[in-house]
JSON list of C-alpha atoms in Angstrom, two decimals:
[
{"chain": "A", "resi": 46, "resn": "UNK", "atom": "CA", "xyz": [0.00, 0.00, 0.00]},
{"chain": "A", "resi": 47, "resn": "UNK", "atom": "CA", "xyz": [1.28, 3.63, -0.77]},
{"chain": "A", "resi": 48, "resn": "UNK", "atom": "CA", "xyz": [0.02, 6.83, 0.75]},
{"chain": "A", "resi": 49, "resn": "UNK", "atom": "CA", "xyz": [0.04, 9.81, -0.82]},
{"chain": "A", "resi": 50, "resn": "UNK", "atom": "CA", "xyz": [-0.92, 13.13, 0.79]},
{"chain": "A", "resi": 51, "resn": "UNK", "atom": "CA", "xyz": [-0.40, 16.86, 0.60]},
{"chain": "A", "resi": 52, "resn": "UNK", "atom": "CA", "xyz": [-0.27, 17.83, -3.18]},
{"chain": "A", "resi": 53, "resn": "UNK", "atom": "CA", "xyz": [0.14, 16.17, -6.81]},
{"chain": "A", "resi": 54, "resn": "UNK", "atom": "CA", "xyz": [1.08, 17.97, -9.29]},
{"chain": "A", "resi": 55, "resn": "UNK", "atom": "CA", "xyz": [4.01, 19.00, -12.16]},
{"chain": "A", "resi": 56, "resn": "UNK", "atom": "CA", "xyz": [6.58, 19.45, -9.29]},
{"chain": "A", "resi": 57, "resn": "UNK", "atom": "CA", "xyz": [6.41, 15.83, -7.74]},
{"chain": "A", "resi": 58, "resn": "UNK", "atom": "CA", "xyz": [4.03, 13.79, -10.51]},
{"chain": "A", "resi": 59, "resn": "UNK", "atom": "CA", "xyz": [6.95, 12.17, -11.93]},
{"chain": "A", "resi": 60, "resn": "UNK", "atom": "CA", "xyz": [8.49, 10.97, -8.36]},
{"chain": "A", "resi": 61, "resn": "UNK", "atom": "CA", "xyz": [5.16, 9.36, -7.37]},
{"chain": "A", "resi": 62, "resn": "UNK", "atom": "CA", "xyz": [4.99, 7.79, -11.02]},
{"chain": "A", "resi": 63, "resn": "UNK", "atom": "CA", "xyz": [9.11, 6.19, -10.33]},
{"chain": "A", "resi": 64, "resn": "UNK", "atom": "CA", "xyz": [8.38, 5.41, -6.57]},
{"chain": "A", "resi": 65, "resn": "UNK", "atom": "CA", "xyz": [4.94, 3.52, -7.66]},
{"chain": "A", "resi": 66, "resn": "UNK", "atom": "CA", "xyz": [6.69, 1.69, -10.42]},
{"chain": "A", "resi": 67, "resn": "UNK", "atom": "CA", "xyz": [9.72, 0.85, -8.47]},
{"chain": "A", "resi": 68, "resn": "UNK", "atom": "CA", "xyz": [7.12, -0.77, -5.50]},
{"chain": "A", "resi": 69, "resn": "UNK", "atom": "CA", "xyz": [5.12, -2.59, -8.54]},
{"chain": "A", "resi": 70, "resn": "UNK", "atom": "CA", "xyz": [8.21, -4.85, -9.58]},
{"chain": "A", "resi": 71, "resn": "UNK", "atom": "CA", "xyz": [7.51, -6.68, -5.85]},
{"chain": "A", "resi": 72, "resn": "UNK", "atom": "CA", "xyz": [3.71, -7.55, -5.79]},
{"chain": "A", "resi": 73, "resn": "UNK", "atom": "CA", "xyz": [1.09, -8.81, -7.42]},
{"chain": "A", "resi": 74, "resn": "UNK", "atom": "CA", "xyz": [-1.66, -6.22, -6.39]},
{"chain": "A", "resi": 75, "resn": "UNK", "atom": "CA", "xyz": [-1.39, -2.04, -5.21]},
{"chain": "A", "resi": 76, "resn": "UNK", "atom": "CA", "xyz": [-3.68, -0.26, -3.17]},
{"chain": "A", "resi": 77, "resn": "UNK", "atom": "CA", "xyz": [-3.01, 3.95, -3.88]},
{"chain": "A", "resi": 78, "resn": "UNK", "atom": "CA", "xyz": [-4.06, 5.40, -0.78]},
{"chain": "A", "resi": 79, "resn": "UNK", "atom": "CA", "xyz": [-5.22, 9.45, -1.87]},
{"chain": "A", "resi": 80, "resn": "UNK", "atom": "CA", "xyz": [-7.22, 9.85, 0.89]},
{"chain": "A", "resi": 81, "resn": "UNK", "atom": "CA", "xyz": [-5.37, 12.53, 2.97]},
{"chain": "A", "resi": 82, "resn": "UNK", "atom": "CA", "xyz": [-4.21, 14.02, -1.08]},
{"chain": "A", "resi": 83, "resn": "UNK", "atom": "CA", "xyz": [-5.51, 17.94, -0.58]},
{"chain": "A", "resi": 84, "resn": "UNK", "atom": "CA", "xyz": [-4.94, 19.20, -4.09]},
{"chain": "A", "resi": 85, "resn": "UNK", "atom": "CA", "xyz": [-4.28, 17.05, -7.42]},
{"chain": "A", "resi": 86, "resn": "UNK", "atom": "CA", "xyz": [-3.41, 18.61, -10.83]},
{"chain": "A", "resi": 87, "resn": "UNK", "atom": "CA", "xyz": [-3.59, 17.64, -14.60]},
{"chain": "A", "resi": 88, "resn": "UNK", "atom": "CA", "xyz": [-0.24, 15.92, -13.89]},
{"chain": "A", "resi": 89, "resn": "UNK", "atom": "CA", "xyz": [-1.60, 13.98, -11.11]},
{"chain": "A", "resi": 90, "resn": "UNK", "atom": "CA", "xyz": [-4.44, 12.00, -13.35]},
{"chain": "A", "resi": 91, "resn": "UNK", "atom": "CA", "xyz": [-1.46, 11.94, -15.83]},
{"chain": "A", "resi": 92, "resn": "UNK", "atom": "CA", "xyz": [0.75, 9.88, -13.32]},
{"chain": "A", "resi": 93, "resn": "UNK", "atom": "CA", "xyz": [-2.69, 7.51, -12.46]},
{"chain": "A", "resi": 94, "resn": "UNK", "atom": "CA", "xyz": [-2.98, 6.75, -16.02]},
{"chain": "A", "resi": 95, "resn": "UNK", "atom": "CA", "xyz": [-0.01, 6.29, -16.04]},
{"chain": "A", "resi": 96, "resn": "UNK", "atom": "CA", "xyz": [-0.18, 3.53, -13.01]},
{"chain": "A", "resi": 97, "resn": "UNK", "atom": "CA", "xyz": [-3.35, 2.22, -14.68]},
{"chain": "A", "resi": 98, "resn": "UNK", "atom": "CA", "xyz": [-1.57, 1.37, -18.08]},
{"chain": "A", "resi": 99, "resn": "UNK", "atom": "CA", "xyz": [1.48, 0.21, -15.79]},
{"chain": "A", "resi": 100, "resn": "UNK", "atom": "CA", "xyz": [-0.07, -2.02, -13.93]},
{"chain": "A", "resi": 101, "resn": "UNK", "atom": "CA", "xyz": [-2.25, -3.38, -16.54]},
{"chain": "A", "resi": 102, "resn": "UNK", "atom": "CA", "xyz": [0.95, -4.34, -18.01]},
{"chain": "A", "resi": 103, "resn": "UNK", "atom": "CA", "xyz": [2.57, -5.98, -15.57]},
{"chain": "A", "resi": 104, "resn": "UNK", "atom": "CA", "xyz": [-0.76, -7.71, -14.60]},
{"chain": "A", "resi": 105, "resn": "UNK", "atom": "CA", "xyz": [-1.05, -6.09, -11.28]},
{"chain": "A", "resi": 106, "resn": "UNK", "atom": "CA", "xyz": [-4.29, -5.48, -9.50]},
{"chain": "A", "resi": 107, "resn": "UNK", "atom": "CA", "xyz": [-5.07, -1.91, -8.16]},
{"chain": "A", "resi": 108, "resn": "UNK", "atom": "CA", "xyz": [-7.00, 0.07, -6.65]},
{"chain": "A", "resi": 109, "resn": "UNK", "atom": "CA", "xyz": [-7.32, 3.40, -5.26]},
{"chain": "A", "resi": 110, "resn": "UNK", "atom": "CA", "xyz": [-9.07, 5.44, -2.35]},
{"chain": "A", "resi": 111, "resn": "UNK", "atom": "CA", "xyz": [-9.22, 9.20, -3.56]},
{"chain": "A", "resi": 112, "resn": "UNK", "atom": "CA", "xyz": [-9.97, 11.96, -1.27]},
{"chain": "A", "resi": 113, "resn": "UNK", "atom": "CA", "xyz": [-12.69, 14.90, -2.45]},
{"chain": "A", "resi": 114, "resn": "UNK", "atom": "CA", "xyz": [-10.28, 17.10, -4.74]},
{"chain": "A", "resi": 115, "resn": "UNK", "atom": "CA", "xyz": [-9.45, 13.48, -6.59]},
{"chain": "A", "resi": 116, "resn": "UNK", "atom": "CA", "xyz": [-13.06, 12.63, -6.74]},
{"chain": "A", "resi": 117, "resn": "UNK", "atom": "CA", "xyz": [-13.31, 15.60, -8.57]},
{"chain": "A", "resi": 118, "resn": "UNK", "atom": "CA", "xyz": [-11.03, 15.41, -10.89]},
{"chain": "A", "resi": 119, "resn": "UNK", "atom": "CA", "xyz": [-11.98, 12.06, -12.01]},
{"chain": "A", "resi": 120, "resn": "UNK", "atom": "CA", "xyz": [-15.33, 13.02, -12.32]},
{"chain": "A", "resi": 121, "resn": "UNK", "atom": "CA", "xyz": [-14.24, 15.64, -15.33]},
{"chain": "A", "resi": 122, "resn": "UNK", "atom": "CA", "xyz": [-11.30, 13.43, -16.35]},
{"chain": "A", "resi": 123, "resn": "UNK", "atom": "CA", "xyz": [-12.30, 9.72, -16.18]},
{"chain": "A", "resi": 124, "resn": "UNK", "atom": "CA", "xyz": [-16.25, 9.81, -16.09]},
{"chain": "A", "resi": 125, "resn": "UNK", "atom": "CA", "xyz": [-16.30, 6.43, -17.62]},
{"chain": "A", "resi": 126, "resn": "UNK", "atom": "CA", "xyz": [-14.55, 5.26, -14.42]},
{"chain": "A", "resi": 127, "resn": "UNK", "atom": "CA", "xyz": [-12.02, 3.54, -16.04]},
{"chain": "A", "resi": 128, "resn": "UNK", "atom": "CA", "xyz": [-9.48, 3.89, -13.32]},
{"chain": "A", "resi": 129, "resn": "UNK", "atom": "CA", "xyz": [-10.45, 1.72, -10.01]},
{"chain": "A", "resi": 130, "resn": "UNK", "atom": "CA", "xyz": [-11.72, 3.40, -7.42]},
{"chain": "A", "resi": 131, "resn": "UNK", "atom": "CA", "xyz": [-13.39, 2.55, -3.96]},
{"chain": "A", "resi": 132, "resn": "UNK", "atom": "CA", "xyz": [-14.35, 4.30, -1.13]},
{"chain": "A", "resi": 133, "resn": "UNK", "atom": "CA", "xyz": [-11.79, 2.60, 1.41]},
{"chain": "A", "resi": 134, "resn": "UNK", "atom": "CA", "xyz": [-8.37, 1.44, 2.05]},
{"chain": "A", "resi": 135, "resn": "UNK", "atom": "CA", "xyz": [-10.32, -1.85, 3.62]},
{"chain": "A", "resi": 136, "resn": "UNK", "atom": "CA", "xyz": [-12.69, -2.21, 0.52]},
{"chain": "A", "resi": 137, "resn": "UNK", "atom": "CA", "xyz": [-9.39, -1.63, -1.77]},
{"chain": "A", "resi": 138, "resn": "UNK", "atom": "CA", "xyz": [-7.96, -4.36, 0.10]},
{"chain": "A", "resi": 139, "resn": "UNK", "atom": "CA", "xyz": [-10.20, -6.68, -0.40]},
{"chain": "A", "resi": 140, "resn": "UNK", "atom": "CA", "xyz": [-10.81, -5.82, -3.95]},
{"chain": "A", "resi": 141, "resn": "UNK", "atom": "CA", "xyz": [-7.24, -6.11, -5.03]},
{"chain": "A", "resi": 142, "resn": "UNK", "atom": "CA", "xyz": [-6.35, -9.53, -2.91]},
{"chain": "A", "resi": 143, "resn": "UNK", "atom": "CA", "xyz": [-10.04, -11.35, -4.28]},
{"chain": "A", "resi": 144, "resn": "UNK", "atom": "CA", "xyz": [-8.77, -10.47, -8.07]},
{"chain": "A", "resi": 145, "resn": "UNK", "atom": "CA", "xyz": [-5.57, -11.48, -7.46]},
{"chain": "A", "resi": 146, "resn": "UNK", "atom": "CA", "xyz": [-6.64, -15.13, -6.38]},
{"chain": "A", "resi": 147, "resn": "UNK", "atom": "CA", "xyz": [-9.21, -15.36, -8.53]},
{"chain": "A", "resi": 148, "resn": "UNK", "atom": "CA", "xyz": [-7.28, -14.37, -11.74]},
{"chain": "A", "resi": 149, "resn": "UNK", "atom": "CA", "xyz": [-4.20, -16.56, -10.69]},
{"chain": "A", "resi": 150, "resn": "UNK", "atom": "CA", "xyz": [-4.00, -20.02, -13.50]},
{"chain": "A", "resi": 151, "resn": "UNK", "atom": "CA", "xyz": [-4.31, -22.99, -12.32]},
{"chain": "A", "resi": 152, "resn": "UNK", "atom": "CA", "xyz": [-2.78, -25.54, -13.76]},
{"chain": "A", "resi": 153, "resn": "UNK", "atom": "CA", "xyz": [-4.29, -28.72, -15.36]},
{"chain": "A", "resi": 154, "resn": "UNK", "atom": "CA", "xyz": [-4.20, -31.74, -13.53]},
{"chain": "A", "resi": 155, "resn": "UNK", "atom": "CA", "xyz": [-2.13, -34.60, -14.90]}
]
């Protein structure tokens, strides 16, 4: 799980985008914790699209918990919800680890 509060924007965007990425190569699923996040700019939906198409690549299940400014933005910038959202760090949880095992291949019996 990463927390982010404070701000997102141009200045620190790019950092959270690394730092994310460099956490990714060590899990199977990511819970983005936004809830305490006060302000988020065009950059900042930038960087979680960036996540997103990350993640998708590297078949990692996410999910985030935005705070009111986020909500927001995603409202304008994602209304097709295409970026995961839920309204907890608990309900992430559990959406994240229930993908994970249900998405994992099983292999055929001999």
């Amino acid at each position: 799980m990463i927390s982010v509060g404070g701000e997102l924007d141009a200045a620190n965007a790019g950092q959270l985008a690394d730092y994310v990425q460099r956490c990714a190569g060590y899990c199977e699923w990511l819970v983005l914790d936004l809830h305490d996040l006060e302000f988020i700019g065009t950059a900042g939906f930038s960087v979680l699209q960036t996540i997103n198409t990350r993640c998708t690549d590297g078949q990692i299940y996410w999910a985030m918990v935005p705070s009111s400014p986020v909500s927001r933005l995603l409202r304008i910038c994602d209304p097709d919800g295409a970026l995961p959202t839920t309204e907890s760090v608990a309900a992430a949880l559990a959406t994240v680890q229930s993908r994970s095992r249900l998405l994992q291949l099983v292999t055929e019996p001999s």
